[in-house]
Amino acid sequence: MMKDTNYRLSLFIVVAVFLISSCMAQQLDIVRDRKAETEIVISEHPSVLERKAAQVLQDYVKRITGAELAIFSSPSGTKKHVVYIGNTFYQEAMGKKVVLGREGFEIIVREGQIYLTGGSGKGLLYGVYELIEKQFGARKYDQGPAWVPKRSNLSLPLNFHFCYEPPLRYRESYYPASADSEYLDWHHLHRFEDLWGLWGHSFFKIIPPEKYFRQHPEFFAFTNGKRSATQLCLTNQGVQKIALDYFRRAIADHPDAVYWSIAPMDGRGGCTCDRCRKVDQEEGGPQGTLIRFVNGVAAQFPDKYFTTLAYGYTAEAPKITRPSSNVYVMLSTIDATRERGLGDNPTAASFRRQLNDWSKISSNIFVWDYTTQFTAYLSPFPMYDHYQGNIAFMHQHGVKGVFEHGSGHTLGDMSAYASYVQAKSLWNPEVDPIEVENDFLEGYYGLAAKSIKKYLNQLLNARNTSRSTLDIYGNPILSRRGYLGPEKMTMYKDLVDDGRKAVTGDPKLLSRVNLIALGLEYASLEQAKAYGEHPLGFLSKKDANQWMVNPNWMKRIDLFLDSALRGGAIELAEVNGSLEQYRKQWLTLLNKPYLPSLLQGVHPFFKPLFLQDFPANGKTTLNDGLSGTIDYSYNWLLFDGKEVEITFPFSRESQPAQVHLNFLLDPAHYLFLPDEVKVESSNDNVSYGRIGTHKIDSSLIREGPKCYPVSFGLKTQPARFLKVKLSFSQEFPAWFEGSRHRKPLFAIDEIRASD
């Protein structure tokens, strides 16, 4: 097997030998002056893979040169050279067996003939595509048709030899291009749909609560003093029996599946019954019951591979039990931010420790990595300089496979670029990322490449100089004080406009540059939700105490959505992100009555201050006329205290008769409603009298995320100060079935007072 670090050196030697040999006419002609000098030979009874490899080679040689290489089951004797595809011919010619690892390939020229051989899986086909790209110069940049050069001659050096085995056995880059089967084969990528008979968070696919919970609640997790359909009770013998029966049927139905997932559901804690708790105490946490359960199932199917997730409450390695030899553990990098690489990012410290601990007890480690912003797929997310480095880090630390979770089947920020760089890095973790980037930018954007490269570099520079955090659940609003600040956004748009001008006469290249502009437009629209009455916002002042929506704003939204649809965007965010939902969200926002308020322009005082992780528009958030959406990171101030006081000092004596407030209920993100709202008034900011009270029965309100408005009348009396007091029990509602490892919070947005 060729050492990974020798991959680039080998390619350099191949190219150098090719150039020297050409000058000395020491080459094997495949096509000369657009005439075939070679034919393809496959066995009389070829496998599906051998036939496909031959047809792919034939197809691309014809696309490049116009010459068609005939395919035979034995040499015709009419051509100078033969391309033998398949291991049988190599073994006969060399007198030895093909010894290649999983998905490896070998291409060798010997005595005027070319031999293509492959290891298990699609190694043979991968070798053909390597030949087409590395030697013939074709490229497959995205899910569209491949780019092929037009040449009269194709040849290989007489001493050509290229052998490679991929160091990672599982390689997936989850972007729109992964829907193209040829893109996957060309770049030697996998899809979980093709490898896994059961994927991801699978507990309830194995034992569905809707089928079993009513009659067998004991099959499910004991949490907060009762059985709930949150996870499975893994020490229950009935659960194991049903799981074994499930896999017997599923494996029989899908015998070609390589992996089978046995993993907890997303985001909720495990069982705490006496049996499970005893195991977990021995093992150091809930990962103990999980690994023992997975091992128990895997033992019954020793010829199959099972995967499970080291994620959330099962992230730590167990103290006693080792995963079986046919069990793969998939770690997650979900807690790491993306502005720095996994190797030195402080937020990835727990991942590095977990990877080290799991590696001590298992050599079968996969990683579920994240390379997109799930709350804003299209928004610029400049982690471009870490794709290759993160994959190299994981490989160097013994990881056997990587799932790069990008934007999936929908358009994301630089998704074609991200997929291409990741694909090259997954195949060869030591590849030069600058070479790959230059190859992609020049081939994909043509004359616009120089401007796009400047654009990417400026994003990276702005990320570094502003010390921005790249959170996979962040958004353009939070980044407007960092790398997506107003001046920087202007600079980015200018650079992209330069790229547009460079390719104005080429519709294909122009459409690709326009997708980058689309991402900047999305970021601008999202930021407008927070700018409000601002040159970059969607509101303008109607009179002293009232706002109005800027004219034609909805036309701008519709133009953006039309471009997004044509560009391949299916959704704009992981949750509630369809294009139609986005339009409805804006309609709701724009159709909202922007009513006058006595609090407009008043700067409130907070006791205590809101949480600084989500500062929204700071102290003006509550009376800037902008309503929060169901996304807690937009225009909401978050608190975790029992008592919160917000005091508004009027510029002159006022008599508010009503108060209107908005809260956000989002149990999935630990946001609940306060218990009580009190309003007090004062003339001296010392002596306050209560003028209104409203209680909230949070036990009756369970579904979220949703905005929860509160309005009530006040006892009118002249005042110079208005104080809103919020009481929050800091206790989870009885109906909440999620994990309680975090503190509950509450979120408040607009407060409006009217006379």
Tab-separated table of C-alpha atoms in Angstrom, residues 511-718:
chain	number	residue	atom	x	y	z
A	511	SER	CA	-25.021	31.844	-12.737
A	512	ARG	CA	-22.336	30.362	-10.491
A	513	VAL	CA	-21.139	33.777	-9.367
A	514	ASN	CA	-24.753	34.818	-8.815
A	515	LEU	CA	-25.139	32.031	-6.256
A	516	ILE	CA	-22.482	33.723	-4.125
A	517	ALA	CA	-24.342	37.028	-4.482
A	518	LEU	CA	-27.502	35.175	-3.434
A	519	GLY	CA	-25.864	34.219	-0.138
A	520	LEU	CA	-24.927	37.842	0.535
A	521	GLU	CA	-28.477	38.954	-0.267
A	522	TYR	CA	-29.846	36.388	2.178
A	523	ALA	CA	-27.515	37.681	4.898
A	524	SER	CA	-28.615	41.266	4.146
A	525	LEU	CA	-32.303	40.362	4.365
A	526	GLU	CA	-31.818	38.555	7.646
A	527	GLN	CA	-29.850	41.441	9.104
A	528	ALA	CA	-32.585	43.845	8.030
A	529	LYS	CA	-34.844	42.162	10.585
A	530	ALA	CA	-32.601	43.569	13.290
A	531	TYR	CA	-31.670	46.893	11.722
A	532	GLY	CA	-35.249	48.140	11.580
A	533	GLU	CA	-35.212	51.933	11.191
A	534	HIS	CA	-31.760	52.081	9.627
A	535	PRO	CA	-30.445	52.498	6.083
A	536	LEU	CA	-30.070	48.709	5.933
A	537	GLY	CA	-33.395	47.965	7.634
A	538	PHE	CA	-36.922	47.505	6.335
A	539	LEU	CA	-38.609	50.215	8.422
A	540	SER	CA	-38.755	53.963	8.067
A	541	LYS	CA	-40.231	56.515	10.449
A	542	LYS	CA	-43.812	57.482	9.652
A	543	ASP	CA	-44.056	60.135	12.366
A	544	ALA	CA	-42.534	60.840	15.757
A	545	ASN	CA	-43.912	57.680	17.370
A	546	GLN	CA	-44.670	55.283	14.521
A	547	TRP	CA	-42.901	53.267	11.831
A	548	MET	CA	-43.831	52.093	8.352
A	549	VAL	CA	-42.466	49.353	6.063
A	550	ASN	CA	-40.168	50.495	3.290
A	551	PRO	CA	-41.990	50.423	-0.082
A	552	ASN	CA	-41.340	47.468	-2.413
A	553	TRP	CA	-39.667	45.423	0.332
A	554	MET	CA	-41.819	42.395	-0.462
A	555	LYS	CA	-40.774	42.598	-4.119
A	556	ARG	CA	-37.188	42.266	-2.935
A	557	ILE	CA	-38.116	39.189	-0.920
A	558	ASP	CA	-39.872	37.585	-3.889
A	559	LEU	CA	-36.957	38.308	-6.200
A	560	PHE	CA	-34.604	36.663	-3.708
A	561	LEU	CA	-36.859	33.609	-3.356
A	562	ASP	CA	-37.212	33.231	-7.117
A	563	SER	CA	-33.419	33.326	-7.517
A	564	ALA	CA	-32.993	30.890	-4.637
A	565	LEU	CA	-35.420	28.419	-6.179
A	566	ARG	CA	-33.727	28.581	-9.573
A	567	GLY	CA	-30.334	28.237	-7.890
A	568	GLY	CA	-31.205	24.976	-6.145
A	569	ALA	CA	-32.300	26.124	-2.688
A	570	ILE	CA	-34.898	23.808	-1.182
A	571	GLU	CA	-34.802	25.205	2.328
A	572	LEU	CA	-32.971	28.068	3.997
A	573	ALA	CA	-32.641	26.527	7.450
A	574	GLU	CA	-32.839	23.080	9.013
A	575	VAL	CA	-36.044	23.880	10.938
A	576	ASN	CA	-39.003	25.813	9.462
A	577	GLY	CA	-36.795	26.781	6.555
A	578	SER	CA	-38.792	26.138	3.379
A	579	LEU	CA	-38.965	28.948	0.846
A	580	GLU	CA	-42.709	29.254	1.386
A	581	GLN	CA	-42.261	29.447	5.161
A	582	TYR	CA	-39.644	32.137	4.700
A	583	ARG	CA	-42.044	34.187	2.618
A	584	LYS	CA	-44.799	33.757	5.223
A	585	GLN	CA	-42.433	34.845	7.986
A	586	TRP	CA	-41.698	38.064	6.117
A	587	LEU	CA	-45.362	38.644	5.348
A	588	THR	CA	-46.165	38.296	9.035
A	589	LEU	CA	-43.406	40.723	9.881
A	590	LEU	CA	-44.322	43.280	7.233
A	591	ASN	CA	-48.060	43.097	7.855
A	592	LYS	CA	-47.618	43.649	11.565
A	593	PRO	CA	-49.151	46.970	12.667
A	594	TYR	CA	-46.291	49.223	13.735
A	595	LEU	CA	-48.259	51.107	16.371
A	596	PRO	CA	-47.075	54.103	18.339
A	597	SER	CA	-45.617	53.480	21.782
A	598	LEU	CA	-44.898	55.728	24.741
A	599	LEU	CA	-41.640	53.813	25.132
A	600	GLN	CA	-40.222	54.615	21.703
A	601	GLY	CA	-36.809	56.220	22.025
A	602	VAL	CA	-36.637	55.542	25.789
A	603	HIS	CA	-33.451	53.789	26.955
A	604	PRO	CA	-34.334	51.231	29.643
A	605	PHE	CA	-32.289	49.999	32.597
A	606	PHE	CA	-31.973	46.275	33.338
A	607	LYS	CA	-31.551	44.455	36.632
A	608	PRO	CA	-29.912	42.022	36.055
A	609	LEU	CA	-28.566	42.517	32.535
A	610	PHE	CA	-29.685	40.143	29.787
A	611	LEU	CA	-27.446	37.226	28.773
A	612	GLN	CA	-24.618	38.480	26.589
A	613	ASP	CA	-24.522	35.389	24.363
A	614	PHE	CA	-27.568	36.766	22.541
A	615	PRO	CA	-27.436	40.566	22.842
A	616	ALA	CA	-29.831	41.237	19.916
A	617	ASN	CA	-29.959	45.050	19.605
A	618	GLY	CA	-28.822	45.585	23.150
A	619	LYS	CA	-30.812	47.841	25.415
A	620	THR	CA	-32.932	49.125	22.526
A	621	THR	CA	-34.222	45.629	21.661
A	622	LEU	CA	-37.408	45.956	23.686
A	623	ASN	CA	-38.656	49.178	22.116
A	624	ASP	CA	-37.151	49.334	18.615
A	625	GLY	CA	-40.367	48.341	16.836
A	626	LEU	CA	-38.935	44.992	15.710
A	627	SER	CA	-40.735	41.823	16.730
A	628	GLY	CA	-38.841	38.618	17.388
A	629	THR	CA	-39.590	35.572	15.271
A	630	ILE	CA	-39.724	31.968	16.459
A	631	ASP	CA	-35.915	31.909	16.249
A	632	TYR	CA	-34.652	32.812	19.729
A	633	SER	CA	-31.456	34.354	18.367
A	634	TYR	CA	-33.333	37.114	16.501
A	635	ASN	CA	-34.393	40.187	18.503
A	636	TRP	CA	-34.934	38.378	21.789
A	637	LEU	CA	-33.259	39.155	25.087
A	638	LEU	CA	-32.652	36.064	27.219
A	639	PHE	CA	-32.600	35.862	31.026
A	640	ASP	CA	-31.952	33.127	33.580
A	641	GLY	CA	-32.738	34.923	36.857
A	642	LYS	CA	-35.708	34.532	39.188
A	643	GLU	CA	-36.529	38.234	39.128
A	644	VAL	CA	-35.915	40.671	36.281
A	645	GLU	CA	-36.630	44.392	36.419
A	646	ILE	CA	-36.741	46.637	33.346
A	647	THR	CA	-37.165	50.341	34.049
A	648	PHE	CA	-38.155	52.916	31.408
A	649	PRO	CA	-37.514	56.607	32.270
A	650	PHE	CA	-39.965	58.877	30.396
A	651	SER	CA	-38.688	62.209	29.103
A	652	ARG	CA	-41.864	63.790	30.450
A	653	GLU	CA	-44.758	62.755	32.643
A	654	SER	CA	-46.917	60.084	30.947
A	655	GLN	CA	-50.030	58.051	31.708
A	656	PRO	CA	-49.774	54.548	30.159
A	657	ALA	CA	-53.107	52.716	30.121
A	658	GLN	CA	-51.989	49.409	28.575
A	659	VAL	CA	-48.817	47.371	28.281
A	660	HIS	CA	-48.052	44.803	25.575
A	661	LEU	CA	-45.239	42.241	25.860
A	662	ASN	CA	-43.976	39.290	23.827
A	663	PHE	CA	-42.389	36.107	25.163
A	664	LEU	CA	-41.012	33.054	23.362
A	665	LEU	CA	-41.866	29.469	24.248
A	666	ASP	CA	-39.279	27.103	22.784
A	667	PRO	CA	-38.824	24.005	24.983
A	668	ALA	CA	-36.347	22.451	22.548
A	669	HIS	CA	-33.985	25.326	23.358
A	670	TYR	CA	-34.893	25.498	27.067
A	671	LEU	CA	-36.967	28.653	26.744
A	672	PHE	CA	-40.094	28.792	28.905
A	673	LEU	CA	-42.582	31.426	30.006
A	674	PRO	CA	-42.322	33.570	33.132
A	675	ASP	CA	-44.898	33.054	35.879
A	676	GLU	CA	-45.952	36.634	36.412
A	677	VAL	CA	-45.661	40.132	34.955
A	678	LYS	CA	-45.967	43.136	37.254
A	679	VAL	CA	-45.976	46.767	36.179
A	680	GLU	CA	-45.132	49.585	38.587
A	681	SER	CA	-44.819	53.351	38.163
A	682	SER	CA	-42.995	56.143	39.970
A	683	ASN	CA	-42.272	59.836	39.755
A	684	ASP	CA	-38.943	59.767	41.597
A	685	ASN	CA	-37.513	56.314	40.706
A	686	VAL	CA	-37.509	55.509	44.415
A	687	SER	CA	-41.086	54.981	45.533
A	688	TYR	CA	-43.007	52.687	43.178
A	689	GLY	CA	-46.671	51.681	43.153
A	690	ARG	CA	-48.112	48.682	41.365
A	691	ILE	CA	-50.432	49.573	38.476
A	692	GLY	CA	-50.935	46.151	36.820
A	693	THR	CA	-50.391	42.381	37.198
A	694	HIS	CA	-50.745	39.419	34.857
A	695	LYS	CA	-50.161	35.743	35.752
A	696	ILE	CA	-49.197	33.087	33.210
A	697	ASP	CA	-50.154	29.454	33.721
A	698	SER	CA	-47.308	27.764	31.855
A	699	SER	CA	-48.693	24.300	32.636
A	700	LEU	CA	-51.348	24.850	29.965
A	701	ILE	CA	-48.929	25.883	27.203
A	702	ARG	CA	-46.631	23.162	25.897
A	703	GLU	CA	-46.120	23.428	22.148
A	704	GLY	CA	-43.325	25.476	20.667
A	705	PRO	CA	-41.602	27.314	19.266
A	706	LYS	CA	-44.253	30.022	19.377
A	707	CYS	CA	-44.496	33.680	20.264
A	708	TYR	CA	-46.673	34.304	23.315
A	709	PRO	CA	-48.097	37.842	23.485
A	710	VAL	CA	-49.368	39.331	26.745
A	711	SER	CA	-51.482	42.486	26.972
A	712	PHE	CA	-53.317	43.931	29.959
A	713	GLY	CA	-54.657	47.200	31.257
A	714	LEU	CA	-52.972	49.452	33.805
A	715	LYS	CA	-54.224	51.685	36.570
A	716	THR	CA	-53.658	55.081	34.974
A	717	GLN	CA	-51.755	57.701	36.896
A	718	PRO	CA	-49.100	60.231	35.919
